[in-house]
GROMACS .gro file of C-alpha atoms in nm:
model
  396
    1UNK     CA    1   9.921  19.384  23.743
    2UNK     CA    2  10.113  19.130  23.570
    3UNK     CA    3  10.040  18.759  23.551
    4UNK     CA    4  10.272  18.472  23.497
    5UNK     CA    5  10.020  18.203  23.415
    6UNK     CA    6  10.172  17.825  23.448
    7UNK     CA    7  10.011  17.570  23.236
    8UNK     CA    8  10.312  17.313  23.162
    9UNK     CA    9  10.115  17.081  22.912
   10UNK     CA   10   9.840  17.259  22.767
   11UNK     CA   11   9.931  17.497  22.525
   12UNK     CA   12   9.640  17.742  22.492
   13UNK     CA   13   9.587  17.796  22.104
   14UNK     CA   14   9.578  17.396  22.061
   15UNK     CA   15   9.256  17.274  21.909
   16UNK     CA   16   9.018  17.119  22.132
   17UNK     CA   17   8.985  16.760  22.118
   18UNK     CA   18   9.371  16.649  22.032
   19UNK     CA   19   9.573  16.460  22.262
   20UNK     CA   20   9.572  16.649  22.629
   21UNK     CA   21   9.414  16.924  22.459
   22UNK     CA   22   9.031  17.004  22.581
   23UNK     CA   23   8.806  17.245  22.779
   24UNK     CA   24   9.155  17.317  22.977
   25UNK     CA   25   9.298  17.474  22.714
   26UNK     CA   26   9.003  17.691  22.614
   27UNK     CA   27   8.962  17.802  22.972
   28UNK     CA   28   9.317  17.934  22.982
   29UNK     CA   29   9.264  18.078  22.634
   30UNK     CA   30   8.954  18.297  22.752
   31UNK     CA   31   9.097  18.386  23.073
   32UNK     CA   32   9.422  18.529  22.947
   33UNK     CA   33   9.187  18.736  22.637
   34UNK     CA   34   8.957  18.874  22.919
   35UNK     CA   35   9.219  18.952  23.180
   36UNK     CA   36   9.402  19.125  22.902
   37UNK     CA   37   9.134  19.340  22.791
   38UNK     CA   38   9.088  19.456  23.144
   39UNK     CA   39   9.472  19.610  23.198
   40UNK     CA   40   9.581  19.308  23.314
   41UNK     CA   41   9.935  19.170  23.155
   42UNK     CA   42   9.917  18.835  23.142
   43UNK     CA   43  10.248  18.547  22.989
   44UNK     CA   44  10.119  18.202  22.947
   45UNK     CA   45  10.457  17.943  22.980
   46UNK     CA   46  10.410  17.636  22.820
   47UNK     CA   47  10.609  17.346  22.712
   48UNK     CA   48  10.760  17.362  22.356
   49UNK     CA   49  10.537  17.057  22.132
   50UNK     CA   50  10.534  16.897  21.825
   51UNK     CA   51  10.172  16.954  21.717
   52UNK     CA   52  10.215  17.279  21.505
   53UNK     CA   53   9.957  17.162  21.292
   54UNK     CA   54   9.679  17.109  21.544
   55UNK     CA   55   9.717  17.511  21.635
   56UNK     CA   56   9.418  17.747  21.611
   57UNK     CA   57   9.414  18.035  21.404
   58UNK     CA   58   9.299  18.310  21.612
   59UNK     CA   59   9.402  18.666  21.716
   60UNK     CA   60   9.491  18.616  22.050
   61UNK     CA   61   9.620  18.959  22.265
   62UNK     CA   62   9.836  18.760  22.510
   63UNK     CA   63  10.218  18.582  22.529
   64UNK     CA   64  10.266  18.273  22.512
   65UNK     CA   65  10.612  18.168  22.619
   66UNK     CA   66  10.718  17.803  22.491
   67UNK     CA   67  10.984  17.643  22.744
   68UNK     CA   68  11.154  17.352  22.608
   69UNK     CA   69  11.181  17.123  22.911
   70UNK     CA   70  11.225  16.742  22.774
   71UNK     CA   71  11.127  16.607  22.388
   72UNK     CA   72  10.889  16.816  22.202
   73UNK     CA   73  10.665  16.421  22.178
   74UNK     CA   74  10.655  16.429  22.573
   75UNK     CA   75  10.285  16.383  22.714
   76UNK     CA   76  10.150  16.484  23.029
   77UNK     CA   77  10.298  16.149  23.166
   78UNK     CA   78  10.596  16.198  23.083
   79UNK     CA   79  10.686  16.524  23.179
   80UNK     CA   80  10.724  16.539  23.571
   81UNK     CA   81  11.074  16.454  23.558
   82UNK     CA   82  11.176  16.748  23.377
   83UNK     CA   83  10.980  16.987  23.556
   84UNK     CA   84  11.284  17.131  23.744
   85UNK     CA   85  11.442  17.272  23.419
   86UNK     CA   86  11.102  17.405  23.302
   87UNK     CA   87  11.129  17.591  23.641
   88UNK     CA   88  11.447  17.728  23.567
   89UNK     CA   89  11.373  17.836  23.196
   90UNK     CA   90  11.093  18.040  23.295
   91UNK     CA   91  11.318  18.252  23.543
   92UNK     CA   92  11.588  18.300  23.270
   93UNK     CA   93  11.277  18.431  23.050
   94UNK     CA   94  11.195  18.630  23.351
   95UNK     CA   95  11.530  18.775  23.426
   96UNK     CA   96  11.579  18.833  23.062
   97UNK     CA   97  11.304  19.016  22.990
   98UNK     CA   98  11.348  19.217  23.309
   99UNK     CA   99  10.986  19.145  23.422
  100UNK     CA  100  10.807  19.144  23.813
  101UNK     CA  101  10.498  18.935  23.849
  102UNK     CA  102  10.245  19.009  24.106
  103UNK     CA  103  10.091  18.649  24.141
  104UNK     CA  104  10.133  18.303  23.984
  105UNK     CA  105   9.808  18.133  23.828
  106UNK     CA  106   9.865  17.769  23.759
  107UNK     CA  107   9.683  17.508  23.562
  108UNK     CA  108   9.679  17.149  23.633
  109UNK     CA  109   9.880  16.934  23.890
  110UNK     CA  110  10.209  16.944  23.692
  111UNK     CA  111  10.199  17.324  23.659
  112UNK     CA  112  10.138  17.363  24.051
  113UNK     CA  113  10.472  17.195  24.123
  114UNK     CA  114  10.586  17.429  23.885
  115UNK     CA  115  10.404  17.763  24.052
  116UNK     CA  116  10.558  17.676  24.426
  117UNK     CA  117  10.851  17.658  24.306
  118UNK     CA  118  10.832  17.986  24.139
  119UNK     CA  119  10.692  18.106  24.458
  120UNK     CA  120  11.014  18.047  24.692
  121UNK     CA  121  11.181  18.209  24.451
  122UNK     CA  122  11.000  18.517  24.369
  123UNK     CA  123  10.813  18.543  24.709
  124UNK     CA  124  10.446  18.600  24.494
  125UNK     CA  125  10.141  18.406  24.542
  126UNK     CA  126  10.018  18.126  24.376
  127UNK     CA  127   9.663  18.035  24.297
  128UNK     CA  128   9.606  17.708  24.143
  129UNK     CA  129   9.323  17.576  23.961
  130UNK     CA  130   9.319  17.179  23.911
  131UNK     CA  131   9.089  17.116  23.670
  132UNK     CA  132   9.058  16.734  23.731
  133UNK     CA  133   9.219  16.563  24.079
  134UNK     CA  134   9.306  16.220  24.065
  135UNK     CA  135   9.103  16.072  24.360
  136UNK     CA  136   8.804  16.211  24.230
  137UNK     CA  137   8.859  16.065  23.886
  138UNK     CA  138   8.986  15.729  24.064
  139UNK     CA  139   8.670  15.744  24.259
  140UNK     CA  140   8.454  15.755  23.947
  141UNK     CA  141   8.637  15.584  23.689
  142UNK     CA  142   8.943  15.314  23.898
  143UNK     CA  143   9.080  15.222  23.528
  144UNK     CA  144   9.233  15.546  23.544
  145UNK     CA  145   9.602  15.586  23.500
  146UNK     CA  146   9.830  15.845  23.626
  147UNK     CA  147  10.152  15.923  23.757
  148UNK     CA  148  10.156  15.776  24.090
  149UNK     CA  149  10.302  16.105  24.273
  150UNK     CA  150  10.017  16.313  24.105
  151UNK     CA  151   9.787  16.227  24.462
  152UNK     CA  152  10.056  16.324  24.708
  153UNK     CA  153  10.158  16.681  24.486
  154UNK     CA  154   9.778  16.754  24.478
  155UNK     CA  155   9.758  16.747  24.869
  156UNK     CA  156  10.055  16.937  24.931
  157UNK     CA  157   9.987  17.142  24.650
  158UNK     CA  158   9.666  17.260  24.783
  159UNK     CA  159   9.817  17.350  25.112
  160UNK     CA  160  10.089  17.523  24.977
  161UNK     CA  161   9.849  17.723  24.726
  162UNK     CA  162   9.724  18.128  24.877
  163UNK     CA  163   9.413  18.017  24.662
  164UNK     CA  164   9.227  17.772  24.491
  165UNK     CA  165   8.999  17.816  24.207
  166UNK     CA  166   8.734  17.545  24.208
  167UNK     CA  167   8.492  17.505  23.908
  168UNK     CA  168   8.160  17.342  24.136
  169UNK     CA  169   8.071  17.316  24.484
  170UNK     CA  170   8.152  16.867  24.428
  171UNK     CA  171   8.534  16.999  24.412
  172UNK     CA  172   8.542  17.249  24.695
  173UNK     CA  173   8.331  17.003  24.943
  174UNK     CA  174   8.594  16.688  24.803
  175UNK     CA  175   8.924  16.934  24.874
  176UNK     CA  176   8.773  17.038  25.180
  177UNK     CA  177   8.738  16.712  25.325
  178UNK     CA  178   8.994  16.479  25.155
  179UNK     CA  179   9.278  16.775  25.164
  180UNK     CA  180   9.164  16.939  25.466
  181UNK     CA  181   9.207  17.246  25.369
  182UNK     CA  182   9.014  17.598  25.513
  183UNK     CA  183   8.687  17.635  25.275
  184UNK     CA  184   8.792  18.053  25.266
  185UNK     CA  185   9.099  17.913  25.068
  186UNK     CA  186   8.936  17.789  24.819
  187UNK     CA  187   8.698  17.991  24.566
  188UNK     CA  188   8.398  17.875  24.349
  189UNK     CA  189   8.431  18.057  23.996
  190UNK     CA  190   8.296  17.868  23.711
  191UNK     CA  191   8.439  17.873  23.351
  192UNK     CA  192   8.177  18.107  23.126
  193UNK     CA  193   8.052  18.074  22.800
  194UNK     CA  194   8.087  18.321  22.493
  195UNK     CA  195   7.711  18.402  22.423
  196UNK     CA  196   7.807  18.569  22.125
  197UNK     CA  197   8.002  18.253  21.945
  198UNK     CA  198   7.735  17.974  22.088
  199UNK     CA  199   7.362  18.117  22.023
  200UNK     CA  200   7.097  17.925  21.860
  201UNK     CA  201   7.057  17.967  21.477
  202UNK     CA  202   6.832  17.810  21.238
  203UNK     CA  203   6.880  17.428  21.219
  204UNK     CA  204   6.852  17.386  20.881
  205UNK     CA  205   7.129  17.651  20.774
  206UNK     CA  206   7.314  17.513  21.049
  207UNK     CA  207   7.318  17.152  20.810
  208UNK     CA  208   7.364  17.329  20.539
  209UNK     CA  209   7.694  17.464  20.647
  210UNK     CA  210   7.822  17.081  20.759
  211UNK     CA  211   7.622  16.904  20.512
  212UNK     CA  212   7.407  16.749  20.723
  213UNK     CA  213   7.092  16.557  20.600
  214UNK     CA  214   6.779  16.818  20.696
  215UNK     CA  215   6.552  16.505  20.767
  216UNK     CA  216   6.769  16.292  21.005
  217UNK     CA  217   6.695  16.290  21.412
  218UNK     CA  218   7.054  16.412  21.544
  219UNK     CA  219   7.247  16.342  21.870
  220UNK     CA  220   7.631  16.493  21.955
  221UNK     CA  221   7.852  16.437  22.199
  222UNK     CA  222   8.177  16.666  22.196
  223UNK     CA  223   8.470  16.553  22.369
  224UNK     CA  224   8.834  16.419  22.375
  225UNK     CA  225   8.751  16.021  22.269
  226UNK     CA  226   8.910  15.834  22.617
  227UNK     CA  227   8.734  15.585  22.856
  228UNK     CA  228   8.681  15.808  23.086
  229UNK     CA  229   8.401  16.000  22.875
  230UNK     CA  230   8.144  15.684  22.873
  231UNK     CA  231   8.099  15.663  22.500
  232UNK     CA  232   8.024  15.315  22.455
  233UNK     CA  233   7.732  15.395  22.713
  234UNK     CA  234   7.574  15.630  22.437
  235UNK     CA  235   7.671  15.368  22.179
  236UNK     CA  236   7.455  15.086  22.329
  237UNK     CA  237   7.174  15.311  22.398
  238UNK     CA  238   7.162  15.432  22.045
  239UNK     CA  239   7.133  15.085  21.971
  240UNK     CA  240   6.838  14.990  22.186
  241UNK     CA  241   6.649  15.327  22.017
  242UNK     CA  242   6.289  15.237  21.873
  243UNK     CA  243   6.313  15.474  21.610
  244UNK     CA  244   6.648  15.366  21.420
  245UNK     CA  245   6.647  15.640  21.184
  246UNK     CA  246   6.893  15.834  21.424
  247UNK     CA  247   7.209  15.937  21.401
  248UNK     CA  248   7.513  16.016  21.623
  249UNK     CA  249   7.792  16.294  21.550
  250UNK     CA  250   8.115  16.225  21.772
  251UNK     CA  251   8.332  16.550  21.704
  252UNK     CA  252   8.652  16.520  21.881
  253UNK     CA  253   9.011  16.420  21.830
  254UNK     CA  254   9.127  16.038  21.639
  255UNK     CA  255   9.452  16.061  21.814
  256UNK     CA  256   9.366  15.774  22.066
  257UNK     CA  257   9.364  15.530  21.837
  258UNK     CA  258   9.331  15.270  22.104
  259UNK     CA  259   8.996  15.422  22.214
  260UNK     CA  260   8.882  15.502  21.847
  261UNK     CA  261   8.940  15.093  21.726
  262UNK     CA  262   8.764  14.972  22.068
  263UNK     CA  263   8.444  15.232  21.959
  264UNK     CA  264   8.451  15.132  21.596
  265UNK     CA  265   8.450  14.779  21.753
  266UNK     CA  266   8.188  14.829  21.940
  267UNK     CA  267   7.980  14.976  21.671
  268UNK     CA  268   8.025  14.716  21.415
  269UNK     CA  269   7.908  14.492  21.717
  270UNK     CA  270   7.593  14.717  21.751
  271UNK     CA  271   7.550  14.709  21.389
  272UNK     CA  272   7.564  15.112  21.469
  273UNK     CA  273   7.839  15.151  21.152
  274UNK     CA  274   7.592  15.359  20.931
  275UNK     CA  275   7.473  15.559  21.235
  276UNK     CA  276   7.772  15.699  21.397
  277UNK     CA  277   7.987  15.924  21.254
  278UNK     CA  278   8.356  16.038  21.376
  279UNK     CA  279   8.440  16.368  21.268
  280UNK     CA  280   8.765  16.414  21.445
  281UNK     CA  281   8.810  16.775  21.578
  282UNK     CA  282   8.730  17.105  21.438
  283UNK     CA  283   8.740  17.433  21.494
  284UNK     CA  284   8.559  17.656  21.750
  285UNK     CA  285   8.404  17.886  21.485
  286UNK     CA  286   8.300  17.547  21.347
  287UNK     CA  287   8.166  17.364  21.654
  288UNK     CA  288   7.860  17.590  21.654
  289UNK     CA  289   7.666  17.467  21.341
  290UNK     CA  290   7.708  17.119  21.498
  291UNK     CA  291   7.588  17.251  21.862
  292UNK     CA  292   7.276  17.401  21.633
  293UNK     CA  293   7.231  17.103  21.389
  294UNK     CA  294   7.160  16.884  21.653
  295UNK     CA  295   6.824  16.760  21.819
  296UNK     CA  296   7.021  16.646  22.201
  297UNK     CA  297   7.364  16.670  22.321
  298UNK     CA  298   7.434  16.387  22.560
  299UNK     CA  299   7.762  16.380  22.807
  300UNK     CA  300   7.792  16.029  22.909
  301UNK     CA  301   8.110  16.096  23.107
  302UNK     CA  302   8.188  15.925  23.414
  303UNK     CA  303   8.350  16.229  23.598
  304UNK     CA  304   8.367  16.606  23.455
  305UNK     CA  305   8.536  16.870  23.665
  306UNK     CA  306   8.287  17.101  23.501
  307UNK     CA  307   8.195  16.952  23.120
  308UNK     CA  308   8.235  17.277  22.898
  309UNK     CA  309   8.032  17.108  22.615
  310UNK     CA  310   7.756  17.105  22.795
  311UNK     CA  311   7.759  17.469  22.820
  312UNK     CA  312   7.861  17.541  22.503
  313UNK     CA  313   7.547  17.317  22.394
  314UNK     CA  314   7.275  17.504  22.623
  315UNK     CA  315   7.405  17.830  22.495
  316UNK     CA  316   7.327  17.721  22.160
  317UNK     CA  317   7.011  17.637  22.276
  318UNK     CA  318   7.007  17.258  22.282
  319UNK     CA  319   6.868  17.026  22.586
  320UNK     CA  320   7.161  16.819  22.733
  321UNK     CA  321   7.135  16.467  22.860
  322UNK     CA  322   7.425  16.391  23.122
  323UNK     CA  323   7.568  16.167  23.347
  324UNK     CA  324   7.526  16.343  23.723
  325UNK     CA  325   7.902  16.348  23.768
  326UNK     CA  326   8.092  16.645  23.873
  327UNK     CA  327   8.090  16.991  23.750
  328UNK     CA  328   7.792  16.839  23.550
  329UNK     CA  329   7.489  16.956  23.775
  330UNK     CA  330   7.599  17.314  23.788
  331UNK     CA  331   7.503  17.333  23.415
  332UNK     CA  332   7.261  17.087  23.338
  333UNK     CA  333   6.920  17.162  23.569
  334UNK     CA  334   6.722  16.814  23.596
  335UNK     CA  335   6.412  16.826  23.428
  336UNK     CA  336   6.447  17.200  23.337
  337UNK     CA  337   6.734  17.248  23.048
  338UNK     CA  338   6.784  16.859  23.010
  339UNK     CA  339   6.846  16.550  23.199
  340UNK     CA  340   7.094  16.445  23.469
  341UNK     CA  341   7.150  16.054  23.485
  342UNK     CA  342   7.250  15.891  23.849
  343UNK     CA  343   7.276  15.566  23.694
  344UNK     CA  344   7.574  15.465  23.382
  345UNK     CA  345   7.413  15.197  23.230
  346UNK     CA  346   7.260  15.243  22.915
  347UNK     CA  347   6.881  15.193  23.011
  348UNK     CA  348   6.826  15.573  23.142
  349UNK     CA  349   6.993  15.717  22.838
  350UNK     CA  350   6.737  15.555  22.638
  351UNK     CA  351   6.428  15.678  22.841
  352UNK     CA  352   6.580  15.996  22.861
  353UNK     CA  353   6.670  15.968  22.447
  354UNK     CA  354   6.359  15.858  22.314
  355UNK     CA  355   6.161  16.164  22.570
  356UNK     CA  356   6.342  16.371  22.396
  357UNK     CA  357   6.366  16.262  22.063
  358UNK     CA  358   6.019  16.231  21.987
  359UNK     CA  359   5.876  16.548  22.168
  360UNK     CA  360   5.979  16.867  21.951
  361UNK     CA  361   5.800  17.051  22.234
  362UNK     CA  362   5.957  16.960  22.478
  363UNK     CA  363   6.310  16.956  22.301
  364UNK     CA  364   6.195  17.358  22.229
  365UNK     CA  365   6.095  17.412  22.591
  366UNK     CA  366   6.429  17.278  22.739
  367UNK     CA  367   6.644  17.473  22.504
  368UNK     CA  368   6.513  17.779  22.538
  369UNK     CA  369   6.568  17.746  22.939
  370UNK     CA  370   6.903  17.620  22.824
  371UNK     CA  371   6.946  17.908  22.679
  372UNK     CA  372   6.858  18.134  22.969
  373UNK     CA  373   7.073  17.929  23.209
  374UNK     CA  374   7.379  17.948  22.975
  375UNK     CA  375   7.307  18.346  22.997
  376UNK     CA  376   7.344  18.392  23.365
  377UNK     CA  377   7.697  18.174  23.328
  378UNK     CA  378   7.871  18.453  23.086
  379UNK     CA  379   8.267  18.476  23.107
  380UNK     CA  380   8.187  18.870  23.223
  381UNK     CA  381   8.067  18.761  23.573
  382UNK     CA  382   8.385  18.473  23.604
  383UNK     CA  383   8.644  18.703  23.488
  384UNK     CA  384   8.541  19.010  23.737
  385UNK     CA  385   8.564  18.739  24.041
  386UNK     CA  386   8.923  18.605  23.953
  387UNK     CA  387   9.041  19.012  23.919
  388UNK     CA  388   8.890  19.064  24.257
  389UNK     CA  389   9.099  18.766  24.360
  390UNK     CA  390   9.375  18.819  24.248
  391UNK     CA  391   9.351  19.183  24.383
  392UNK     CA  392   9.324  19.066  24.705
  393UNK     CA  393   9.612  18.863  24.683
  394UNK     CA  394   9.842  19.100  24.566
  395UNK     CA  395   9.734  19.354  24.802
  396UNK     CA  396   9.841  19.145  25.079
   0.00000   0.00000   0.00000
């Protein structure tokens, strides 16, 4: 079988965190690896960039096919307009290369407009995965700004689609109902988690390797730095802490530097300045010692398709306090592995915080069932549903 995997802005072997560049890209990334290592070929077309420098060293097994469609500084809202010639130069690559694909698996809004295209052209199905939809995110967050055709694509989209691949129960019940589409079109497979990479280690080596103070109460959030992931709802709960000696790690990407001056705003405010620490992004072999330096990792997020940190945090071994949005409850398990938060304001955080915080017990308990949660949500289970799929697609 061979794959032609669509995902127009998010080039795969970006680092997590930059600008458009976040559990998206590290889904595709794993896919493609797994489905490779199981006979499958797999090309990954995405648009040509200017953000060599932000690229992960890795040894990746699959081909990724860079499409110059528009400037190389594009974002995501800029690029609908030249989707048509993106279209185009991935059936010259096609033609050129002399290569059939069996099915189409797109990524994102933008590359669905993409994947129907290809489809009238080379007669192949098309399953799409969305990863975020705009009404839901409008629902949760209505400060959030898209392109205003992104809606109307998404409906027809999902009609159009022989499959979709839905990350949580919240986005197959919301497609359902809002799209009106049949629920045997639409399939629950959730992202996995590489048990190997994210275990727990010792804490203290785990400092040692970032140079972390062994003595200091520690809470992370990981995350792309936009409004949309709630951070100045951790920021004034760290604030209203009893115990002050506490300190926050934000790892993600400083590209927003909007968002970044409004936080560092907010934290001079807060008188938080000594306390909070922006580390920008780093790299996935990295991200573990900060996963296993840290006492909570707390999601604040008003709407996560699925919220891959979280998961990468359990596996590590590490409670997780979250907002109950999305994707969310599928990973965190109330009371069991962490805490799930109906409410955005910062008063529950800081229940939840200082439970946590000062109970090592409990902190243990939780991340050990973390642990064992993250276990049954391996990428071997995920990958052997989407071959099944996409064997039943291409049989038809």
């Amino acid at each position: 079988m061979r794959i032609a995997l669509i995902s127009v802005h998010g080039d795969p072997i970006l680092q997590a965190g930059g600008k458009d560049a976040g559990g998206m890209n590290i889904y595709i990334r794993e896919v493609a690896e797994r489905l490779v290592d199981l006979g499958i070929d797999v090309d990954i077309f995405t648009r040509m960039h200017d953000r060599h420098e932000e690229i992960e060293e890795f040894s990746n097994n699959f081909n990724v096919v860079y499409i110059k469609a528009g400037k190389e500084s594009l974002d995501k809202l800029g690029i609908y307009s030249h989707l048509d010639i993106f279209v185009d130069q991935v059936d010259k690559y096609r033609k050129a290369s002399n290569k059939i694909y069996d099915l189409i698996y797109a990524h994102y809004w933008l590359s669905g407009v993409v994947a129907l295209k290809l489809k009238k052209m080379w007669n192949k199905p098309v399953v799409t995965s969305f990863h975020t939809i705009q009404d839901i995110k409008q629902e949760a967050f209505p400060f959030n700004i898209d392109n205003p055709v992104r809606g109307k694509e998404e409906r027809y989209i999902s009609k159009e689609s022989d499959s979709l691949v839905v990350w949580s129960n919240h986005e197959k019940k919301f497609i359902e109902d809002k799209f009106k589409i049949n629920s045997a079109n639409i399939e629950i497979i959730p992202p996995g988690i590489d048990v190997d990479l994210f275990k727990p280690s010792d804490k203290s080596e785990a400092r040692k390797m970032i140079n972390l103070n062994q003595d200091i109460k520690t809470i992370l959030y990981v995350g792309r730095l936009e409004r949309l992931k709630g951070l100045d709802t951790l920021l004034e709960a760290l604030s209203q802490l009893e115990q002050k000696d506490i300190n926050l790690l934000v790892v993600g990407g400083l590209y927003n530097l909007e968002e970044v001056s409004r936080l560092k705003r907010i934290c001079r405010n807060l008188d938080l300045d000594q306390r909070v620490h922006f580390l920008g992004s780093v790299t996935r072999s990295e991200l573990k010692y900060y996963y296993n330096s840290s006492d909570v990792c707390v999601l604040p997020s008003y709407y996560e398709s699925f919220g891959l940190s979280a998961l990468e945090a359990a596996a590590c071994g590490v409670p997780v306090i979250a907002s109950k949005r999305g994707g969310l409850s599928s990973i965190v398990l109330d009371k069991k592995t962490g805490y799930l938060l109906q409410w955005r304001c910062p008063g529950p955080f800081v229940d939840r915080l200082e439970t946590l915080i000062s109970n090592k017990g409990l902190r243990e308990t939780m991340g050990r069932a973390a642990r064992n949660h993250a276990m049954s949500l391996s990428w071997d289970k995920s990958i052997n549903q989407l071959k099944d799929l996409f064997n039943k697609l291409t049989l038809n």
